């Protein structure tokens, strides 16, 4: 699958587009406005510039030449696989999949979501081809982290899952694991309660953010602490995943702490806004 489409050119969308283009694919990225498209292109240029400086790619210009950033979903008409990477909002994703079903004309195209928590079934059933809809969940930063979660719904065809696996592992050079279509899949179902527990510990005054994170780095060999990781993920994304997990399982460990909600309301979302549990 050399004709790749990506919807959204934020951190995740840009990363997916970059990895696909670096592997030789021809990528069309669609953003919601000209302003967002310019910001997405600048993000790609900066990331590929760093990769070239580190010797990870021979020519950033050659990779960028295989990426087109557009503002019209019709540009995805001939794509063989389209990955949705927009805001973690169920209504927005459902509306987009309805539109992708109309726009993408390749009869065997895979319509994939990079959602970290929303059930894939809810996206598949609004299309005329739920057997070709599945989750293909990358991890941030996409050019660095090797894992991809493959998430078929009850209606996803086995051939769709295997074609997605071949693309992820054979073309992109990632490593895939299989997940059931449950909120959080594998990684976030384990990770988010851990992060929420760290937030509750800080919120209660039991320990500072720095002591919590240093404890996990120095005492458990984690590459970074849970609060620094939350800042990297984005506190709005952490909250969205927590809400989705709690709605599905009704377990207290999935409930978002009040501090997290207040920080999201205040726009303190972590690295992407310059301030979260730490200042950047």
PDB file of C-alpha atoms in Angstrom:
ATOM      1  CA  UNK A   1       0.000   0.000   0.000  1.00  0.00           C
ATOM      2  CA  UNK A   2       2.030   2.915  -1.345  1.00  0.00           C
ATOM      3  CA  UNK A   3      -0.811   5.444  -1.524  1.00  0.00           C
ATOM      4  CA  UNK A   4      -1.275   6.567   2.066  1.00  0.00           C
ATOM      5  CA  UNK A   5      -3.696   9.136   3.434  1.00  0.00           C
ATOM      6  CA  UNK A   6      -3.580  10.780   6.849  1.00  0.00           C
ATOM      7  CA  UNK A   7      -6.259  13.040   8.298  1.00  0.00           C
ATOM      8  CA  UNK A   8      -4.764  15.484  10.772  1.00  0.00           C
ATOM      9  CA  UNK A   9      -1.221  16.863  10.855  1.00  0.00           C
ATOM     10  CA  UNK A  10      -0.705  17.393  14.573  1.00  0.00           C
ATOM     11  CA  UNK A  11       1.960  15.510  16.484  1.00  0.00           C
ATOM     12  CA  UNK A  12       0.533  12.070  15.693  1.00  0.00           C
ATOM     13  CA  UNK A  13      -0.655  12.731  12.147  1.00  0.00           C
ATOM     14  CA  UNK A  14       2.621  14.351  11.139  1.00  0.00           C
ATOM     15  CA  UNK A  15       4.546  11.461  12.656  1.00  0.00           C
ATOM     16  CA  UNK A  16       2.487   8.874  10.774  1.00  0.00           C
ATOM     17  CA  UNK A  17       2.886  10.801   7.524  1.00  0.00           C
ATOM     18  CA  UNK A  18       6.636  11.090   8.072  1.00  0.00           C
ATOM     19  CA  UNK A  19       7.111   7.388   8.766  1.00  0.00           C
ATOM     20  CA  UNK A  20       5.042   6.420   5.726  1.00  0.00           C
ATOM     21  CA  UNK A  21       6.987   8.776   3.451  1.00  0.00           C
ATOM     22  CA  UNK A  22      10.348   7.688   4.875  1.00  0.00           C
ATOM     23  CA  UNK A  23       9.421   4.104   3.975  1.00  0.00           C
ATOM     24  CA  UNK A  24       8.823   5.136   0.351  1.00  0.00           C
ATOM     25  CA  UNK A  25       5.080   5.757   0.416  1.00  0.00           C
ATOM     26  CA  UNK A  26       3.356   8.655  -1.300  1.00  0.00           C
ATOM     27  CA  UNK A  27       1.361  10.465   1.361  1.00  0.00           C
ATOM     28  CA  UNK A  28      -1.539  12.902   1.252  1.00  0.00           C
ATOM     29  CA  UNK A  29      -2.247  14.640   4.552  1.00  0.00           C
ATOM     30  CA  UNK A  30      -5.495  16.558   4.983  1.00  0.00           C
ATOM     31  CA  UNK A  31      -5.912  19.327   7.536  1.00  0.00           C
ATOM     32  CA  UNK A  32      -8.977  21.370   8.468  1.00  0.00           C
ATOM     33  CA  UNK A  33      -7.686  24.785   7.347  1.00  0.00           C
ATOM     34  CA  UNK A  34      -4.875  26.502   5.473  1.00  0.00           C
ATOM     35  CA  UNK A  35      -3.421  27.700   8.777  1.00  0.00           C
ATOM     36  CA  UNK A  36      -3.396  24.184  10.202  1.00  0.00           C
ATOM     37  CA  UNK A  37      -1.917  22.833   6.969  1.00  0.00           C
ATOM     38  CA  UNK A  38       0.957  25.349   7.132  1.00  0.00           C
ATOM     39  CA  UNK A  39       1.606  24.455  10.766  1.00  0.00           C
ATOM     40  CA  UNK A  40       1.564  20.749   9.895  1.00  0.00           C
ATOM     41  CA  UNK A  41       3.993  21.212   7.027  1.00  0.00           C
ATOM     42  CA  UNK A  42       6.314  23.204   9.289  1.00  0.00           C
ATOM     43  CA  UNK A  43       6.149  20.373  11.846  1.00  0.00           C
ATOM     44  CA  UNK A  44       7.122  17.849   9.157  1.00  0.00           C
ATOM     45  CA  UNK A  45       9.960  20.013   7.879  1.00  0.00           C
ATOM     46  CA  UNK A  46      11.370  20.478  11.379  1.00  0.00           C
ATOM     47  CA  UNK A  47      11.158  16.777  12.249  1.00  0.00           C
ATOM     48  CA  UNK A  48      12.735  15.651   8.988  1.00  0.00           C
ATOM     49  CA  UNK A  49      15.438  18.307   9.342  1.00  0.00           C
ATOM     50  CA  UNK A  50      16.371  16.840  12.721  1.00  0.00           C
ATOM     51  CA  UNK A  51      16.310  13.315  11.261  1.00  0.00           C
ATOM     52  CA  UNK A  52      18.641  14.352   8.446  1.00  0.00           C
ATOM     53  CA  UNK A  53      21.018  16.065  10.893  1.00  0.00           C
ATOM     54  CA  UNK A  54      21.192  12.837  12.913  1.00  0.00           C
ATOM     55  CA  UNK A  55      21.752  10.704   9.814  1.00  0.00           C
ATOM     56  CA  UNK A  56      18.369   8.979  10.099  1.00  0.00           C
ATOM     57  CA  UNK A  57      17.382  10.005   6.555  1.00  0.00           C
ATOM     58  CA  UNK A  58      19.631  10.748   3.597  1.00  0.00           C
ATOM     59  CA  UNK A  59      17.582  13.678   2.325  1.00  0.00           C
ATOM     60  CA  UNK A  60      14.750  15.453   4.132  1.00  0.00           C
ATOM     61  CA  UNK A  61      13.844  17.141   0.846  1.00  0.00           C
ATOM     62  CA  UNK A  62      13.337  13.784  -0.881  1.00  0.00           C
ATOM     63  CA  UNK A  63      10.998  12.608   1.883  1.00  0.00           C
ATOM     64  CA  UNK A  64       9.055  15.881   1.870  1.00  0.00           C
ATOM     65  CA  UNK A  65       8.628  15.551  -1.895  1.00  0.00           C
ATOM     66  CA  UNK A  66       6.517  12.443  -1.223  1.00  0.00           C
ATOM     67  CA  UNK A  67       4.144  14.320   1.116  1.00  0.00           C
ATOM     68  CA  UNK A  68       1.331  16.626   0.025  1.00  0.00           C
ATOM     69  CA  UNK A  69      -0.578  18.613   2.658  1.00  0.00           C
ATOM     70  CA  UNK A  70      -4.111  19.481   1.526  1.00  0.00           C
ATOM     71  CA  UNK A  71      -7.306  20.925   3.014  1.00  0.00           C
ATOM     72  CA  UNK A  72      -9.890  18.960   0.988  1.00  0.00           C
ATOM     73  CA  UNK A  73     -10.826  15.386   1.923  1.00  0.00           C
ATOM     74  CA  UNK A  74     -11.452  14.670  -1.767  1.00  0.00           C
ATOM     75  CA  UNK A  75      -7.666  14.506  -2.124  1.00  0.00           C
ATOM     76  CA  UNK A  76      -7.899  11.096  -0.417  1.00  0.00           C
ATOM     77  CA  UNK A  77     -10.080   9.561  -3.127  1.00  0.00           C
ATOM     78  CA  UNK A  78      -7.404   7.219  -4.525  1.00  0.00           C
ATOM     79  CA  UNK A  79      -5.714   6.237  -1.240  1.00  0.00           C
ATOM     80  CA  UNK A  80      -5.178   2.551  -0.387  1.00  0.00           C
ATOM     81  CA  UNK A  81      -5.051   3.176   3.357  1.00  0.00           C
ATOM     82  CA  UNK A  82      -6.266   6.245   5.258  1.00  0.00           C
ATOM     83  CA  UNK A  83      -5.320   6.809   8.905  1.00  0.00           C
ATOM     84  CA  UNK A  84      -7.476   9.182  10.948  1.00  0.00           C
ATOM     85  CA  UNK A  85      -5.421  11.144  13.499  1.00  0.00           C
ATOM     86  CA  UNK A  86      -7.705  13.973  14.601  1.00  0.00           C
ATOM     87  CA  UNK A  87      -8.787  15.118  18.061  1.00  0.00           C
ATOM     88  CA  UNK A  88      -9.746  12.327  20.508  1.00  0.00           C
ATOM     89  CA  UNK A  89     -13.471  13.095  20.294  1.00  0.00           C
ATOM     90  CA  UNK A  90     -15.993  10.412  19.416  1.00  0.00           C
ATOM     91  CA  UNK A  91     -18.477  12.678  17.621  1.00  0.00           C
ATOM     92  CA  UNK A  92     -15.729  14.222  15.491  1.00  0.00           C
ATOM     93  CA  UNK A  93     -14.321  10.829  14.533  1.00  0.00           C
ATOM     94  CA  UNK A  94     -17.750   9.371  13.710  1.00  0.00           C
ATOM     95  CA  UNK A  95     -18.511  12.335  11.443  1.00  0.00           C
ATOM     96  CA  UNK A  96     -15.143  11.956   9.724  1.00  0.00           C
ATOM     97  CA  UNK A  97     -15.605   8.236   9.051  1.00  0.00           C
ATOM     98  CA  UNK A  98     -18.985   8.920   7.471  1.00  0.00           C
ATOM     99  CA  UNK A  99     -17.267  11.385   5.159  1.00  0.00           C
ATOM    100  CA  UNK A 100     -14.312   9.103   4.413  1.00  0.00           C
ATOM    101  CA  UNK A 101     -16.755   6.381   3.385  1.00  0.00           C
ATOM    102  CA  UNK A 102     -18.096   8.760   0.744  1.00  0.00           C
ATOM    103  CA  UNK A 103     -14.732  10.124  -0.382  1.00  0.00           C
ATOM    104  CA  UNK A 104     -12.333   7.151  -0.527  1.00  0.00           C
ATOM    105  CA  UNK A 105     -13.191   5.313  -3.737  1.00  0.00           C
ATOM    106  CA  UNK A 106     -10.681   2.447  -3.785  1.00  0.00           C
ATOM    107  CA  UNK A 107     -12.937  -0.585  -3.215  1.00  0.00           C
ATOM    108  CA  UNK A 108     -10.494  -2.387  -0.889  1.00  0.00           C
ATOM    109  CA  UNK A 109      -9.083   0.670   0.920  1.00  0.00           C
ATOM    110  CA  UNK A 110      -8.482   0.330   4.653  1.00  0.00           C
ATOM    111  CA  UNK A 111     -10.030   3.073   6.788  1.00  0.00           C
ATOM    112  CA  UNK A 112      -7.999   3.140   9.994  1.00  0.00           C
ATOM    113  CA  UNK A 113      -8.217   5.120  13.205  1.00  0.00           C
ATOM    114  CA  UNK A 114      -5.288   6.121  15.370  1.00  0.00           C
ATOM    115  CA  UNK A 115      -7.641   6.505  18.338  1.00  0.00           C
ATOM    116  CA  UNK A 116      -6.156   5.588  21.701  1.00  0.00           C
ATOM    117  CA  UNK A 117      -9.452   4.684  23.371  1.00  0.00           C
ATOM    118  CA  UNK A 118     -12.623   4.993  21.263  1.00  0.00           C
ATOM    119  CA  UNK A 119     -14.177   1.629  20.288  1.00  0.00           C
ATOM    120  CA  UNK A 120     -13.549   0.866  16.619  1.00  0.00           C
ATOM    121  CA  UNK A 121     -17.035  -0.604  16.217  1.00  0.00           C
ATOM    122  CA  UNK A 122     -18.556   2.853  16.690  1.00  0.00           C
ATOM    123  CA  UNK A 123     -16.542   4.098  13.721  1.00  0.00           C
ATOM    124  CA  UNK A 124     -17.065   1.087  11.474  1.00  0.00           C
ATOM    125  CA  UNK A 125     -20.855   0.914  11.717  1.00  0.00           C
ATOM    126  CA  UNK A 126     -21.333   4.427  10.309  1.00  0.00           C
ATOM    127  CA  UNK A 127     -19.679   3.328   7.052  1.00  0.00           C
ATOM    128  CA  UNK A 128     -20.889   1.029   4.278  1.00  0.00           C
ATOM    129  CA  UNK A 129     -17.737  -1.099   4.703  1.00  0.00           C
ATOM    130  CA  UNK A 130     -17.186  -1.903   8.379  1.00  0.00           C
ATOM    131  CA  UNK A 131     -15.186  -4.956   7.319  1.00  0.00           C
ATOM    132  CA  UNK A 132     -12.460  -2.530   6.135  1.00  0.00           C
ATOM    133  CA  UNK A 133     -12.414  -0.322   9.252  1.00  0.00           C
ATOM    134  CA  UNK A 134      -9.974  -1.013  12.091  1.00  0.00           C
ATOM    135  CA  UNK A 135      -7.736   0.628  14.646  1.00  0.00           C
ATOM    136  CA  UNK A 136      -4.082   1.161  13.780  1.00  0.00           C
ATOM    137  CA  UNK A 137      -2.752   2.882  16.885  1.00  0.00           C
ATOM    138  CA  UNK A 138       0.715   4.413  16.725  1.00  0.00           C
ATOM    139  CA  UNK A 139       2.648   5.796  19.702  1.00  0.00           C
ATOM    140  CA  UNK A 140       4.199   9.213  20.200  1.00  0.00           C
ATOM    141  CA  UNK A 141       6.779  10.076  18.916  1.00  0.00           C
ATOM    142  CA  UNK A 142       5.837   7.984  15.900  1.00  0.00           C
ATOM    143  CA  UNK A 143       9.238   8.102  14.142  1.00  0.00           C
ATOM    144  CA  UNK A 144      10.909   6.750  17.322  1.00  0.00           C
ATOM    145  CA  UNK A 145       8.558   4.275  19.010  1.00  0.00           C
ATOM    146  CA  UNK A 146       8.223   0.898  17.319  1.00  0.00           C
ATOM    147  CA  UNK A 147       4.871  -0.290  18.640  1.00  0.00           C
ATOM    148  CA  UNK A 148       1.593  -0.253  16.712  1.00  0.00           C
ATOM    149  CA  UNK A 149      -1.614  -1.738  18.157  1.00  0.00           C
ATOM    150  CA  UNK A 150      -3.830  -3.471  15.574  1.00  0.00           C
ATOM    151  CA  UNK A 151      -7.461  -3.347  16.666  1.00  0.00           C
ATOM    152  CA  UNK A 152     -10.123  -5.095  14.539  1.00  0.00           C
ATOM    153  CA  UNK A 153     -13.768  -4.715  15.518  1.00  0.00           C
ATOM    154  CA  UNK A 154     -16.205  -7.629  15.495  1.00  0.00           C
ATOM    155  CA  UNK A 155     -17.009  -6.690  11.888  1.00  0.00           C
ATOM    156  CA  UNK A 156     -13.453  -6.178  10.588  1.00  0.00           C
ATOM    157  CA  UNK A 157     -12.491  -8.762   7.988  1.00  0.00           C
ATOM    158  CA  UNK A 158      -9.446 -10.937   8.813  1.00  0.00           C
ATOM    159  CA  UNK A 159      -7.916 -10.015   5.456  1.00  0.00           C
ATOM    160  CA  UNK A 160      -8.075  -6.325   6.455  1.00  0.00           C
ATOM    161  CA  UNK A 161      -6.162  -7.033   9.650  1.00  0.00           C
ATOM    162  CA  UNK A 162      -3.499  -9.009   7.800  1.00  0.00           C
ATOM    163  CA  UNK A 163      -3.091  -6.340   5.107  1.00  0.00           C
ATOM    164  CA  UNK A 164      -2.695  -3.745   7.864  1.00  0.00           C
ATOM    165  CA  UNK A 165      -0.112  -5.946   9.594  1.00  0.00           C
ATOM    166  CA  UNK A 166       1.843  -6.314   6.353  1.00  0.00           C
ATOM    167  CA  UNK A 167       1.808  -2.536   5.872  1.00  0.00           C
ATOM    168  CA  UNK A 168       2.824  -1.764   9.469  1.00  0.00           C
ATOM    169  CA  UNK A 169       5.546  -4.391   9.774  1.00  0.00           C
ATOM    170  CA  UNK A 170       6.647  -4.914   6.189  1.00  0.00           C
ATOM    171  CA  UNK A 171       6.491  -1.369   4.835  1.00  0.00           C
ATOM    172  CA  UNK A 172       6.818   0.870   7.890  1.00  0.00           C
ATOM    173  CA  UNK A 173       9.203  -1.369   9.819  1.00  0.00           C
ATOM    174  CA  UNK A 174       7.142  -1.206  13.035  1.00  0.00           C
ATOM    175  CA  UNK A 175       6.179  -4.046  15.375  1.00  0.00           C
ATOM    176  CA  UNK A 176       2.495  -4.847  15.823  1.00  0.00           C
ATOM    177  CA  UNK A 177       0.531  -6.412  18.651  1.00  0.00           C
ATOM    178  CA  UNK A 178      -3.080  -7.599  18.421  1.00  0.00           C
ATOM    179  CA  UNK A 179      -5.715  -6.019  20.655  1.00  0.00           C
ATOM    180  CA  UNK A 180      -9.391  -6.548  21.288  1.00  0.00           C
ATOM    181  CA  UNK A 181     -11.775  -3.700  20.538  1.00  0.00           C
ATOM    182  CA  UNK A 182     -12.111  -2.478  24.119  1.00  0.00           C
ATOM    183  CA  UNK A 183     -11.503   1.049  25.363  1.00  0.00           C
ATOM    184  CA  UNK A 184      -7.803   1.650  25.939  1.00  0.00           C
ATOM    185  CA  UNK A 185      -6.740  -1.475  24.004  1.00  0.00           C
ATOM    186  CA  UNK A 186      -3.628  -2.983  25.674  1.00  0.00           C
ATOM    187  CA  UNK A 187      -1.176  -0.209  26.456  1.00  0.00           C
ATOM    188  CA  UNK A 188      -3.499   2.579  27.590  1.00  0.00           C
ATOM    189  CA  UNK A 189      -5.671   0.208  29.630  1.00  0.00           C
ATOM    190  CA  UNK A 190      -2.528  -0.450  31.692  1.00  0.00           C
ATOM    191  CA  UNK A 191      -0.770   2.900  31.382  1.00  0.00           C
ATOM    192  CA  UNK A 192      -3.534   5.420  32.068  1.00  0.00           C
ATOM    193  CA  UNK A 193      -4.510   4.078  35.536  1.00  0.00           C
ATOM    194  CA  UNK A 194      -0.801   4.252  36.444  1.00  0.00           C
ATOM    195  CA  UNK A 195      -0.591   7.889  35.296  1.00  0.00           C
ATOM    196  CA  UNK A 196      -3.843   8.773  37.093  1.00  0.00           C
ATOM    197  CA  UNK A 197      -2.495   7.205  40.281  1.00  0.00           C
ATOM    198  CA  UNK A 198       0.585   9.436  40.077  1.00  0.00           C
ATOM    199  CA  UNK A 199      -1.635  12.504  39.598  1.00  0.00           C
ATOM    200  CA  UNK A 200      -3.714  11.543  42.650  1.00  0.00           C
ATOM    201  CA  UNK A 201      -0.519  11.100  44.683  1.00  0.00           C
ATOM    202  CA  UNK A 202       0.663  14.591  43.745  1.00  0.00           C
ATOM    203  CA  UNK A 203      -2.826  16.088  44.193  1.00  0.00           C
ATOM    204  CA  UNK A 204      -3.065  14.705  47.741  1.00  0.00           C
ATOM    205  CA  UNK A 205       0.262  16.241  48.724  1.00  0.00           C
ATOM    206  CA  UNK A 206       1.815  12.834  49.342  1.00  0.00           C
ATOM    207  CA  UNK A 207       4.802  13.658  47.104  1.00  0.00           C
ATOM    208  CA  UNK A 208       5.946  16.311  44.640  1.00  0.00           C
ATOM    209  CA  UNK A 209       5.868  15.793  40.896  1.00  0.00           C
ATOM    210  CA  UNK A 210       9.668  15.714  40.797  1.00  0.00           C
ATOM    211  CA  UNK A 211       9.934  13.128  43.586  1.00  0.00           C
ATOM    212  CA  UNK A 212       7.274  10.909  42.005  1.00  0.00           C
ATOM    213  CA  UNK A 213       9.003  10.964  38.641  1.00  0.00           C
ATOM    214  CA  UNK A 214      12.533  10.574  40.027  1.00  0.00           C
ATOM    215  CA  UNK A 215      11.317   7.656  42.107  1.00  0.00           C
ATOM    216  CA  UNK A 216      10.064   5.759  39.063  1.00  0.00           C
ATOM    217  CA  UNK A 217      13.109   6.642  36.946  1.00  0.00           C
ATOM    218  CA  UNK A 218      15.712   5.773  39.595  1.00  0.00           C
ATOM    219  CA  UNK A 219      13.824   3.024  41.406  1.00  0.00           C
ATOM    220  CA  UNK A 220      11.991   1.219  38.601  1.00  0.00           C
ATOM    221  CA  UNK A 221      14.246   2.012  35.604  1.00  0.00           C
ATOM    222  CA  UNK A 222      11.472   3.868  33.750  1.00  0.00           C
ATOM    223  CA  UNK A 223      12.868   6.130  31.003  1.00  0.00           C
ATOM    224  CA  UNK A 224      10.721   8.980  32.371  1.00  0.00           C
ATOM    225  CA  UNK A 225       8.302   9.444  35.229  1.00  0.00           C
ATOM    226  CA  UNK A 226       4.505   9.184  34.867  1.00  0.00           C
ATOM    227  CA  UNK A 227       3.872  12.935  35.213  1.00  0.00           C
ATOM    228  CA  UNK A 228       6.508  13.854  32.637  1.00  0.00           C
ATOM    229  CA  UNK A 229       4.977  11.180  30.417  1.00  0.00           C
ATOM    230  CA  UNK A 230       1.522  12.712  30.897  1.00  0.00           C
ATOM    231  CA  UNK A 231       2.943  16.052  29.745  1.00  0.00           C
ATOM    232  CA  UNK A 232       4.383  14.340  26.661  1.00  0.00           C
ATOM    233  CA  UNK A 233       1.122  12.556  25.823  1.00  0.00           C
ATOM    234  CA  UNK A 234      -0.919  15.727  26.421  1.00  0.00           C
ATOM    235  CA  UNK A 235      -3.137  16.120  29.472  1.00  0.00           C
ATOM    236  CA  UNK A 236      -6.219  16.532  27.284  1.00  0.00           C
ATOM    237  CA  UNK A 237      -5.483  13.159  25.689  1.00  0.00           C
ATOM    238  CA  UNK A 238      -4.873  11.561  29.092  1.00  0.00           C
ATOM    239  CA  UNK A 239      -8.244  12.900  30.263  1.00  0.00           C
ATOM    240  CA  UNK A 240     -10.042  11.759  27.094  1.00  0.00           C
ATOM    241  CA  UNK A 241      -8.678   8.226  27.430  1.00  0.00           C
ATOM    242  CA  UNK A 242      -9.570   8.149  31.135  1.00  0.00           C
ATOM    243  CA  UNK A 243     -13.141   9.228  30.377  1.00  0.00           C
ATOM    244  CA  UNK A 244     -13.475   6.558  27.690  1.00  0.00           C
ATOM    245  CA  UNK A 245     -12.097   3.856  30.003  1.00  0.00           C
ATOM    246  CA  UNK A 246     -14.371   4.890  32.870  1.00  0.00           C
ATOM    247  CA  UNK A 247     -17.448   4.963  30.628  1.00  0.00           C
ATOM    248  CA  UNK A 248     -16.718   1.428  29.447  1.00  0.00           C
ATOM    249  CA  UNK A 249     -15.660  -0.261  32.696  1.00  0.00           C
ATOM    250  CA  UNK A 250     -16.984   1.979  35.538  1.00  0.00           C
ATOM    251  CA  UNK A 251     -13.888   1.172  37.611  1.00  0.00           C
ATOM    252  CA  UNK A 252     -12.710   3.886  40.069  1.00  0.00           C
ATOM    253  CA  UNK A 253      -9.081   3.519  38.965  1.00  0.00           C
ATOM    254  CA  UNK A 254     -10.089   4.923  35.551  1.00  0.00           C
ATOM    255  CA  UNK A 255     -11.767   8.080  36.948  1.00  0.00           C
ATOM    256  CA  UNK A 256      -9.881  11.269  36.097  1.00  0.00           C
ATOM    257  CA  UNK A 257      -8.709  13.174  39.219  1.00  0.00           C
ATOM    258  CA  UNK A 258     -10.114  16.711  39.704  1.00  0.00           C
ATOM    259  CA  UNK A 259      -6.633  18.219  39.282  1.00  0.00           C
ATOM    260  CA  UNK A 260      -6.365  16.752  35.784  1.00  0.00           C
ATOM    261  CA  UNK A 261      -9.733  18.226  34.787  1.00  0.00           C
ATOM    262  CA  UNK A 262      -8.774  21.660  36.154  1.00  0.00           C
ATOM    263  CA  UNK A 263      -5.466  21.666  34.291  1.00  0.00           C
ATOM    264  CA  UNK A 264      -7.184  20.753  31.034  1.00  0.00           C
ATOM    265  CA  UNK A 265      -9.781  23.490  31.586  1.00  0.00           C
ATOM    266  CA  UNK A 266      -6.933  25.958  32.148  1.00  0.00           C
ATOM    267  CA  UNK A 267      -5.195  24.937  28.922  1.00  0.00           C
ATOM    268  CA  UNK A 268      -2.193  23.504  30.771  1.00  0.00           C
ATOM    269  CA  UNK A 269      -1.834  20.514  28.492  1.00  0.00           C
ATOM    270  CA  UNK A 270       1.847  19.697  28.841  1.00  0.00           C
ATOM    271  CA  UNK A 271       4.655  20.025  26.328  1.00  0.00           C
ATOM    272  CA  UNK A 272       2.437  21.163  23.463  1.00  0.00           C
ATOM    273  CA  UNK A 273       1.317  24.263  25.394  1.00  0.00           C
ATOM    274  CA  UNK A 274       4.563  24.844  27.281  1.00  0.00           C
ATOM    275  CA  UNK A 275       3.196  24.015  30.720  1.00  0.00           C
ATOM    276  CA  UNK A 276       1.668  21.001  32.445  1.00  0.00           C
ATOM    277  CA  UNK A 277       3.091  19.338  35.516  1.00  0.00           C
ATOM    278  CA  UNK A 278       6.339  20.958  34.401  1.00  0.00           C
ATOM    279  CA  UNK A 279       7.197  24.143  32.483  1.00  0.00           C
ATOM    280  CA  UNK A 280       8.853  23.791  29.069  1.00  0.00           C
TER     281      UNK A 280
END
